[in-house]
Coordinates of C-alpha atoms in Angstrom, one line a residue:
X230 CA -0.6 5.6 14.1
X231 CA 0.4 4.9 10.7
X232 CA 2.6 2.6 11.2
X233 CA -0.1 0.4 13.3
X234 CA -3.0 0.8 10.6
X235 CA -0.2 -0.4 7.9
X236 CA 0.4 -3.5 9.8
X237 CA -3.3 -3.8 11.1
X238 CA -3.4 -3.6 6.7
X239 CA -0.9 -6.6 6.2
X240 CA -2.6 -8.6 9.2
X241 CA -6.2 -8.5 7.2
X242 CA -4.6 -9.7 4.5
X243 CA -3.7 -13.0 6.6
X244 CA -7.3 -12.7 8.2
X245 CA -8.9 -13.3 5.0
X246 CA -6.3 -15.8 3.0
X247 CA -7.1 -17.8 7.0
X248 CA -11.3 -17.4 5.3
X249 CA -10.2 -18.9 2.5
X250 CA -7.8 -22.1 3.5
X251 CA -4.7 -23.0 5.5
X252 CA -3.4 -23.7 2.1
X253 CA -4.4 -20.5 1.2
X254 CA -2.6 -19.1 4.3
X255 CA 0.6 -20.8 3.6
X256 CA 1.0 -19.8 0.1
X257 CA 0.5 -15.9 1.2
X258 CA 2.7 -16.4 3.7
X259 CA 5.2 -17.5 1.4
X260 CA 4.5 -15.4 -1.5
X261 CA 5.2 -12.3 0.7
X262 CA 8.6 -13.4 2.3
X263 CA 9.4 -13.7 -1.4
X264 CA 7.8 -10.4 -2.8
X265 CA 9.4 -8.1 0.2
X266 CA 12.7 -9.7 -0.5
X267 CA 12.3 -8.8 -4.4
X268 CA 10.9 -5.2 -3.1
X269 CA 13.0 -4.7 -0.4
X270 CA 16.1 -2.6 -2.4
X271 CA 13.0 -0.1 -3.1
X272 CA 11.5 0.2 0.5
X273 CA 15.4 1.9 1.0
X274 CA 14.2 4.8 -0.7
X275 CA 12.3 6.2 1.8
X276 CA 15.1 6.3 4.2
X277 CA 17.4 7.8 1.9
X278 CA 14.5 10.1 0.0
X279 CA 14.4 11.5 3.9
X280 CA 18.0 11.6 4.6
X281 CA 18.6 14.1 2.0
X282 CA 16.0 16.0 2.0
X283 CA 15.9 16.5 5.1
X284 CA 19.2 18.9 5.5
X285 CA 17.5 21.1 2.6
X286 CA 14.3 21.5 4.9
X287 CA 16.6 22.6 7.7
X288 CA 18.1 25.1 5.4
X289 CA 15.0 26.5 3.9
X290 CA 17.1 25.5 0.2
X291 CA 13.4 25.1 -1.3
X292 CA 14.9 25.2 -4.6
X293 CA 16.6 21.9 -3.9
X294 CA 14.4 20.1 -1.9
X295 CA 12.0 20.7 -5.7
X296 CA 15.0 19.0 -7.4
X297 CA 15.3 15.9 -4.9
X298 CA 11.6 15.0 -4.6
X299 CA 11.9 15.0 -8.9
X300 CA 14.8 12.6 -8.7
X301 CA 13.4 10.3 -6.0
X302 CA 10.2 9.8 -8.1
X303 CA 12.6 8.7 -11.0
X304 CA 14.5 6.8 -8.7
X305 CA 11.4 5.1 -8.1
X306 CA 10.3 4.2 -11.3
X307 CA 13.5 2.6 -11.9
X308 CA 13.7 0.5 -8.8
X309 CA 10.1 -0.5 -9.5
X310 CA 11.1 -1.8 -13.0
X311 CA 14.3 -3.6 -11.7
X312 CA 12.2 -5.7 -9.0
X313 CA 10.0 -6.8 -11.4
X314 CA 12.1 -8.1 -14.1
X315 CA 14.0 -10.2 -11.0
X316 CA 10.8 -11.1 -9.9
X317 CA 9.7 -11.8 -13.3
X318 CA 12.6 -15.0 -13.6
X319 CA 13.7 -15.8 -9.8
X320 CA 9.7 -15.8 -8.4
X321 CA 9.1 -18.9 -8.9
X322 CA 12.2 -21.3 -7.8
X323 CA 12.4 -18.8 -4.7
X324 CA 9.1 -19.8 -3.5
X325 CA 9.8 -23.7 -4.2
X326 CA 13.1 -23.1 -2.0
X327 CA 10.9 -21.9 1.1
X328 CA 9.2 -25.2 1.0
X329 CA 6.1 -24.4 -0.6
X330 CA 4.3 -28.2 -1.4
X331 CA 3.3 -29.0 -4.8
X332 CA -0.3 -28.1 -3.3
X333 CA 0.6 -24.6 -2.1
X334 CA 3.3 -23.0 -4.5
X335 CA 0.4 -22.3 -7.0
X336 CA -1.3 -20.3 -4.7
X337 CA 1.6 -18.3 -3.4
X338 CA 2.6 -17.4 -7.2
X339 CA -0.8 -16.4 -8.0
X340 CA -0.2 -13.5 -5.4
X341 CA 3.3 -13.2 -6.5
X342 CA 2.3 -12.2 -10.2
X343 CA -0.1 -9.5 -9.0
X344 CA 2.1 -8.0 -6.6
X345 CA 5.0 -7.6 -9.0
X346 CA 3.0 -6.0 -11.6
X347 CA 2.0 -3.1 -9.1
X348 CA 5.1 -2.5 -7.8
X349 CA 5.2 1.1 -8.8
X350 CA 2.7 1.8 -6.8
X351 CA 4.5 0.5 -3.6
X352 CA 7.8 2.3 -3.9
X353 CA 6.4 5.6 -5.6
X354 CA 4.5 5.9 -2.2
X355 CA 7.4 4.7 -0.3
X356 CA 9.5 8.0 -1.6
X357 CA 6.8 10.0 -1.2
X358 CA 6.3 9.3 2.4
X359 CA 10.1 9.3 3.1
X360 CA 10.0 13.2 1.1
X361 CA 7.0 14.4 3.1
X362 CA 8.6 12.9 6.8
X363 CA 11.4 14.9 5.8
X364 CA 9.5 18.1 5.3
X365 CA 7.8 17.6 9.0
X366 CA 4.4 16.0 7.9
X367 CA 3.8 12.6 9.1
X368 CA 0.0 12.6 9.1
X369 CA -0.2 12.4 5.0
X370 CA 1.3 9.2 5.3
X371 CA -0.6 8.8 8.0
X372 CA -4.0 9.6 6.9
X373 CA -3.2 7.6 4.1
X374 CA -2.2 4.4 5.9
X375 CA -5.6 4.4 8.0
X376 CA -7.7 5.5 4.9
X377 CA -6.3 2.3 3.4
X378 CA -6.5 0.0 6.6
X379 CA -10.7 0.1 6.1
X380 CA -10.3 0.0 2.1
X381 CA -8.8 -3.1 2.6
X382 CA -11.5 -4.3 4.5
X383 CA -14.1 -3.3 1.8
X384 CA -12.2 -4.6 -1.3
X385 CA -10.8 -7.6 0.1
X386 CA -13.9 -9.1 0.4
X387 CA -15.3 -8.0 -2.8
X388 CA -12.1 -9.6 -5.1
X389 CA -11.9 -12.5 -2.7
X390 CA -15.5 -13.4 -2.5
X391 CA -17.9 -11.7 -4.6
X392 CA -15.9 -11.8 -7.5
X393 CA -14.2 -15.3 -6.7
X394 CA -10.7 -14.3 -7.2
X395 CA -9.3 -16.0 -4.2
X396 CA -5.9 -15.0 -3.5
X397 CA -5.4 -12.9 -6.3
X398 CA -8.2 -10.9 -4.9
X399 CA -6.5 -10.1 -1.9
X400 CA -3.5 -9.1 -4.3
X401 CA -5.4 -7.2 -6.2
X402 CA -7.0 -5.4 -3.5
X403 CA -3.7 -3.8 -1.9
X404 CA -2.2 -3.1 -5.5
X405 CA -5.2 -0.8 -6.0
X406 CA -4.5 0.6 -2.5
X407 CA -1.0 1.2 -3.0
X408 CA -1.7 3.2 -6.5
X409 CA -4.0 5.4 -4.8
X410 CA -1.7 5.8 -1.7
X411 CA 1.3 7.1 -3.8
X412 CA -1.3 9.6 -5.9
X413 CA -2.5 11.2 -2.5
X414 CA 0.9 11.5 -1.4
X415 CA 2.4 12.5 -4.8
X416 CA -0.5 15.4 -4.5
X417 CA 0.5 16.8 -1.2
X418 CA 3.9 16.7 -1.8
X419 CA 3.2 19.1 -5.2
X420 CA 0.8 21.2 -3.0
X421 CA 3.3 21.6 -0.1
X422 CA 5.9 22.5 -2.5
X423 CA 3.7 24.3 -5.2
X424 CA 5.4 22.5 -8.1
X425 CA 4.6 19.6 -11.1
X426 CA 6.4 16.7 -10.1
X427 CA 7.8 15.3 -12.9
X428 CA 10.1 12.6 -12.6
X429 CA 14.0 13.5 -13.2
X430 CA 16.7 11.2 -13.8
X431 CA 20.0 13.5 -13.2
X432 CA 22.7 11.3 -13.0
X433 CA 24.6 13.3 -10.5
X434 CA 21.7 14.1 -7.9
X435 CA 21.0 10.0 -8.5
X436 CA 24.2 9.4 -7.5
X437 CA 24.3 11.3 -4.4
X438 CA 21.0 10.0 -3.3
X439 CA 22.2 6.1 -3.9
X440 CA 24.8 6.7 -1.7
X441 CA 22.2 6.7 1.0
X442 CA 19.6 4.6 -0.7
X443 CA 22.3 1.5 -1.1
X444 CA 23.1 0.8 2.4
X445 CA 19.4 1.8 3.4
X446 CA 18.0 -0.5 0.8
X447 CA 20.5 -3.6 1.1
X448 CA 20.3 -2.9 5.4
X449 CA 16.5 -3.7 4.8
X450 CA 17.4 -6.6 2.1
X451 CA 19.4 -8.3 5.0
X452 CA 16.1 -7.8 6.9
X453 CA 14.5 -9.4 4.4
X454 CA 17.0 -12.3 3.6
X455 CA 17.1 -13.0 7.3
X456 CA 13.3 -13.6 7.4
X457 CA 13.9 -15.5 4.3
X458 CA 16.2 -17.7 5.3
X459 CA 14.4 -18.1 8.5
X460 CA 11.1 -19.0 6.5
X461 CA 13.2 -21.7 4.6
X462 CA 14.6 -23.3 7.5
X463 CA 11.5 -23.5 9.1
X464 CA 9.8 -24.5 5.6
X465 CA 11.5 -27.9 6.5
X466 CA 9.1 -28.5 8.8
X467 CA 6.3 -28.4 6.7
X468 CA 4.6 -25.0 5.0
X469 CA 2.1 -25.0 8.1
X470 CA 5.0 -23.9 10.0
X471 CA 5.9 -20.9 8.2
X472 CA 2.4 -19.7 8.0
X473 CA 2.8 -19.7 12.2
X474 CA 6.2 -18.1 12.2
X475 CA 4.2 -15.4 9.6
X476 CA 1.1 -14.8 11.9
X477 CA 3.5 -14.8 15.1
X478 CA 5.8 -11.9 12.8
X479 CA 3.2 -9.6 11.9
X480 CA 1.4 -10.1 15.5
X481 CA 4.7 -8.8 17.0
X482 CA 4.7 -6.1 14.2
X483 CA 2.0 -4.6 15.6
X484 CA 3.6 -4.1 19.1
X485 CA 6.3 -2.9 18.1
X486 CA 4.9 -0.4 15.3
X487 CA 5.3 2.6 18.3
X488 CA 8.9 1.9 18.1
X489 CA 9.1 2.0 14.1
X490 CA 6.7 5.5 14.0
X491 CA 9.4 7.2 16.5
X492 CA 11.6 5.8 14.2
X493 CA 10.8 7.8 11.6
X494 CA 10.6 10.6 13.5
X495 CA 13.7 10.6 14.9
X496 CA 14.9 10.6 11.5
X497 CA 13.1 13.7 10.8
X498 CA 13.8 15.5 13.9
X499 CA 18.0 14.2 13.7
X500 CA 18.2 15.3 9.7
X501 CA 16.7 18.6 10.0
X502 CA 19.1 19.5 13.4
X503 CA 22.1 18.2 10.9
X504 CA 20.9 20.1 8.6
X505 CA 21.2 23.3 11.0
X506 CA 24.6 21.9 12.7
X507 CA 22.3 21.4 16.5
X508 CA 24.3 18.8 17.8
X509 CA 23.0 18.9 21.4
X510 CA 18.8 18.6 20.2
X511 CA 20.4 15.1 17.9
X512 CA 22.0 13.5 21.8
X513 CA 19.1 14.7 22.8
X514 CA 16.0 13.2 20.5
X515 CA 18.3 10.1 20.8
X516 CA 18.2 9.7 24.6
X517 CA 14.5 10.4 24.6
X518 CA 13.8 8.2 22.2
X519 CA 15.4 5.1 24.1
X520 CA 13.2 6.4 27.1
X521 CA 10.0 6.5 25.6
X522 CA 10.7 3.2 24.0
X523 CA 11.7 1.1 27.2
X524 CA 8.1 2.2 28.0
X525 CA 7.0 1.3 25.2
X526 CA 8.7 -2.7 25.8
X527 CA 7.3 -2.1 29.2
X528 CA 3.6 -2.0 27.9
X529 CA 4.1 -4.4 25.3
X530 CA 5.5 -7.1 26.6
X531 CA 3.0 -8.3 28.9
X532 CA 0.5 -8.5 26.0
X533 CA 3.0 -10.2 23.9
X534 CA 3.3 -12.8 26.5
X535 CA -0.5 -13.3 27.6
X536 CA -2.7 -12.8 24.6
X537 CA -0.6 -14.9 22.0
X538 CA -3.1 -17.8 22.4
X539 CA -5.9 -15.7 21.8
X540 CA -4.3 -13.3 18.8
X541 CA -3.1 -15.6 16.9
X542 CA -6.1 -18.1 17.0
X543 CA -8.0 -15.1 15.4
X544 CA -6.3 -16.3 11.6
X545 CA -6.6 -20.0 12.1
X546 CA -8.1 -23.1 13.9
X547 CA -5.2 -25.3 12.4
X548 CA -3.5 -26.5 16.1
X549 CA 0.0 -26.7 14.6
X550 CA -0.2 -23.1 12.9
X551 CA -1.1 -22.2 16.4
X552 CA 1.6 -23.6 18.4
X553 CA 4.2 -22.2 16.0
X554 CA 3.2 -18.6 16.2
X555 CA 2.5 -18.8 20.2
X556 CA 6.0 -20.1 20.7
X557 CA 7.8 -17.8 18.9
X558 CA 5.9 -14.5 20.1
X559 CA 6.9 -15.6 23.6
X560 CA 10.1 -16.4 22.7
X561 CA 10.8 -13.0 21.2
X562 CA 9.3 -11.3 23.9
X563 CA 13.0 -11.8 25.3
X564 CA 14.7 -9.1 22.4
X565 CA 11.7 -6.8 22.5
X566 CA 13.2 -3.4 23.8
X567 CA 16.5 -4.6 22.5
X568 CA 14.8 -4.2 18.6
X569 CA 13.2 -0.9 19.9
X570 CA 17.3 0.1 20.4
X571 CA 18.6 -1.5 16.8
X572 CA 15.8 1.0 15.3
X573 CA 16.6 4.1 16.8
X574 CA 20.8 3.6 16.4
X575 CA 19.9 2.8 13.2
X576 CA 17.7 5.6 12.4
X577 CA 20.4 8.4 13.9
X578 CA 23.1 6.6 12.1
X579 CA 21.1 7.3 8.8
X580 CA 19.8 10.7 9.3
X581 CA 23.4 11.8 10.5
X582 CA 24.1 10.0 6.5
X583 CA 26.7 7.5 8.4
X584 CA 24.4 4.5 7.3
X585 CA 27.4 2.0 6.3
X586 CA 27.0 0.6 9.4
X587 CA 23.9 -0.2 9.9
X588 CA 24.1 -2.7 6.4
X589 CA 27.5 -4.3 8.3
X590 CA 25.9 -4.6 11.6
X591 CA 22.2 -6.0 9.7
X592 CA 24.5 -8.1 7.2
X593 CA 26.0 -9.7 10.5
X594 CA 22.9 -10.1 12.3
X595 CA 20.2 -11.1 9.9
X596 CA 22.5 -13.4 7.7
X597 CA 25.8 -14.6 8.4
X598 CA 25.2 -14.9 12.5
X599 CA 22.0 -16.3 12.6
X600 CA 21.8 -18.4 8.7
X601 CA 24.9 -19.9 9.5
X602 CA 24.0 -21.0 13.4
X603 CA 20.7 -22.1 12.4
X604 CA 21.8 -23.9 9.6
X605 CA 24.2 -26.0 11.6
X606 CA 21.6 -26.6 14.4
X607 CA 18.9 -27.7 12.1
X608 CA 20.0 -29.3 8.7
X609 CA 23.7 -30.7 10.7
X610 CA 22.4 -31.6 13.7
X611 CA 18.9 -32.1 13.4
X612 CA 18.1 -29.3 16.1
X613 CA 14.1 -29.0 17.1
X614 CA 12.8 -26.1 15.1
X615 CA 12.2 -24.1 18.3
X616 CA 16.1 -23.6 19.0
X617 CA 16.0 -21.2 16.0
X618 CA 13.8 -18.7 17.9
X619 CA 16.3 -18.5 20.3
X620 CA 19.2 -18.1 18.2
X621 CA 17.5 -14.8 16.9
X622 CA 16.8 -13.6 20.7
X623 CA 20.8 -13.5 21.3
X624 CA 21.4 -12.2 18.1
X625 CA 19.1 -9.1 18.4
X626 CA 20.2 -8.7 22.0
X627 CA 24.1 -8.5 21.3
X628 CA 23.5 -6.3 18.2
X629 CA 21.4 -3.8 20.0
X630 CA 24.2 -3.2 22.4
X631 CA 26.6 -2.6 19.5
X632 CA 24.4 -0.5 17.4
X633 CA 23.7 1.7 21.0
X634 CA 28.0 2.6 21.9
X635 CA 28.4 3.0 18.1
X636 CA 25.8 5.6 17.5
X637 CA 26.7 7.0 20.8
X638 CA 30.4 7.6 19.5
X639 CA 29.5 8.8 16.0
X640 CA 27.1 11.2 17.6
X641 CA 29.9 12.4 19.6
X642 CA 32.5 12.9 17.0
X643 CA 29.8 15.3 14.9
X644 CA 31.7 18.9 14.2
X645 CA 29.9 21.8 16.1
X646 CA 28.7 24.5 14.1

């Protein structure tokens, strides 16, 4: 549920920059392909925040979960620094490389500058939710997801419109959210635990916890880059383009936000059984996840097939945004239950804290597989744009299978305690 009201979240934000222009559209669409690449080495810290913690939490060790949730929040603060200082000097010729049109890259920088300003507010909530999943609770994030899901929808309007801020107001608007999101959560997570957070910088507990917030952080930078690189290919088609491929993204987001919430809790449910040395309940969250989520595919699918024209014509009247975004959530429709497998390998593989290969596997298949294919079919020879959607279908499908016999086989080498 909270996974669905944060996308729900990210596809108002398009709803409203569609109010205001397709230019307006475009440069959002842009501007956040840039700003989750620049924040993507802090959206790692939930996983790893979880991974650790999570063993504690399975042994009751209260003393050092206190000590962890400290460290993550200084973690935090530091990550959030480091993304805006690159932000601060690569912003700019980043969102001129993914095409953006002398028209458009002012616009897509004017959400930029906000966005990096309040990135504190993003990853502090990020740990927070990553502490509290690890603890059991999934409805404080929750809560605070859908709580800021209808926020959105009245400050949006009142920075956009009423004050005349344009895109900057949508900005604005989340960046307020955000804040408040990681004080609620913060605020639980002190009540839960009946401490003061305060944030700690030890430099061995730091080190221990960027062994697992590394590889979760650079798996979801190849993420990222992928989608980047994507976004800049298909910039060469004109900005237009990547505003469909956006709307077509988070559209498919949506469906598949079931998939990422079991995610999360099979990372819970998997950490805390390590924790206690269960081996049998970790085979066995694993196999029920892949059967709830091939029902999951089962459901979706249809409706990622049939209702495309009608979705994504909600956030646009431009024909050629239109086409793009119908196209590809069709197209993708063939990889859907083969992502739903990627997530939960790689959620076991981190909760079990073997998350190396996930970042080898996501290295392969977001960037070198799929950038260096797509690059050859559409810069060498001159491949429609199309032909790029497919190249990610085979990708995602041949990956899944992979990530499914390797997680099987690391499961199966755990010691039984």
């Amino acid at each position: 549920m909270g996974m669905l009201f944060n996308t729900l979240y990210n596809l108002t934000d398009i709803w409203f920059a569609g109010y205001l222009s397709a230019d307006a559209l475009a440069g959002m669409s842009i501007a956040s392909s840039v700003f989750f690449l620049l924040l993507s080495i802090g959206i790692g810290i939930q996983s790893g925040a979880s991974a650790m913690i999570a063993p504690g939490a399975g042994r009751n060790d209260t003393s050092g979960v206190k000590d962890w949730v400290n460290n993550v929040c200084g973690m935090a603060i530091g990550f959030s620094a480091i993304s805006f200082a690159i932000g601060y000097f690569t912003a700019q010729p980043l969102v001129v490389l993914l095409g953006a049109e002398a028209h458009i890259e002012p616009l897509a920088m004017e959400y930029l500058w906000v966005t990096l300003a309040g990135s504190v507010g993003f990853i502090l909530s990020f740990g927070a939710a990553g502490a509290l999943m690890a603890l059991g609770d999934t409805k404080s994030n929750r809560n605070a997801l859908v709580i800021g899901f209808f926020a959105n929808f009245i400050l949006n309007p009142f920075f956009t419109f009423a004050l005349g801020l344009g895109v900057s107001g949508i900005a604005l608007a989340t960046v307020v959210i955000k804040f408040a999101t990681a004080f609620y959560l913060l605020r639980v997570l002190a009540k839960r635990l009946e401490i003061r957070i305060r944030p700690r910088f030890n430099w061995q507990r730091h080190k221990a916890l960027l062994r697992q917030v590394l590889p979760a952080s650079f798996n979801m930078l190849t993420i990222v880059l992928g989608s980047f690189i994507t976004v800049a290919l298909i910039g060469q088609f004109r900005s237009e383009h990547v505003a469909g491929y956006t709307v077509g993204l988070r559209l498919e987001q949506v469906l598949l936000l079931p998939a990422l919430g079991l995610n999360s809790a099979v990372m819970a449910i998997v950490g805390q059984n390590m924790g206690a040395g269960k081996n049998e309940r970790i085979v066995d969250a694993f196999q029920k996840s892949l059967l709830i989520g091939l029902a999951m595919a089962a459901l979706s699918i249809p409706l990622m097939w049939f209702l495309s024209p009608f979705t994504v014509g909600l956030f646009t009247d431009s024909e050629s945004i239109k086409s793009t975004g119908i196209t590809y959530l069709r197209i993708d429709t063939l990889a859907f239950y083969a992502y739903v497998v990627l997530f939960q390998s790689v959620a076991v593989l981190q909760a079990i804290q073997k998350p190396m290969f996930p970042l080898y596997l996501g290295i392969a298949r977001q960037l070198v597989i799929p950038g260096s294919i797509n690059y050859v079919l559409i810069m060498v020879y001159d491949f429609p744009m199309i032909s790029m959607f497919y190249t990610i279908v085979i990708v995602v499908i041949l990956s899944a299978l992979v990530a499914y016999f390797y997680t099987k086989r690391e499961i199966d080498l755990l010691p039984n305690r």
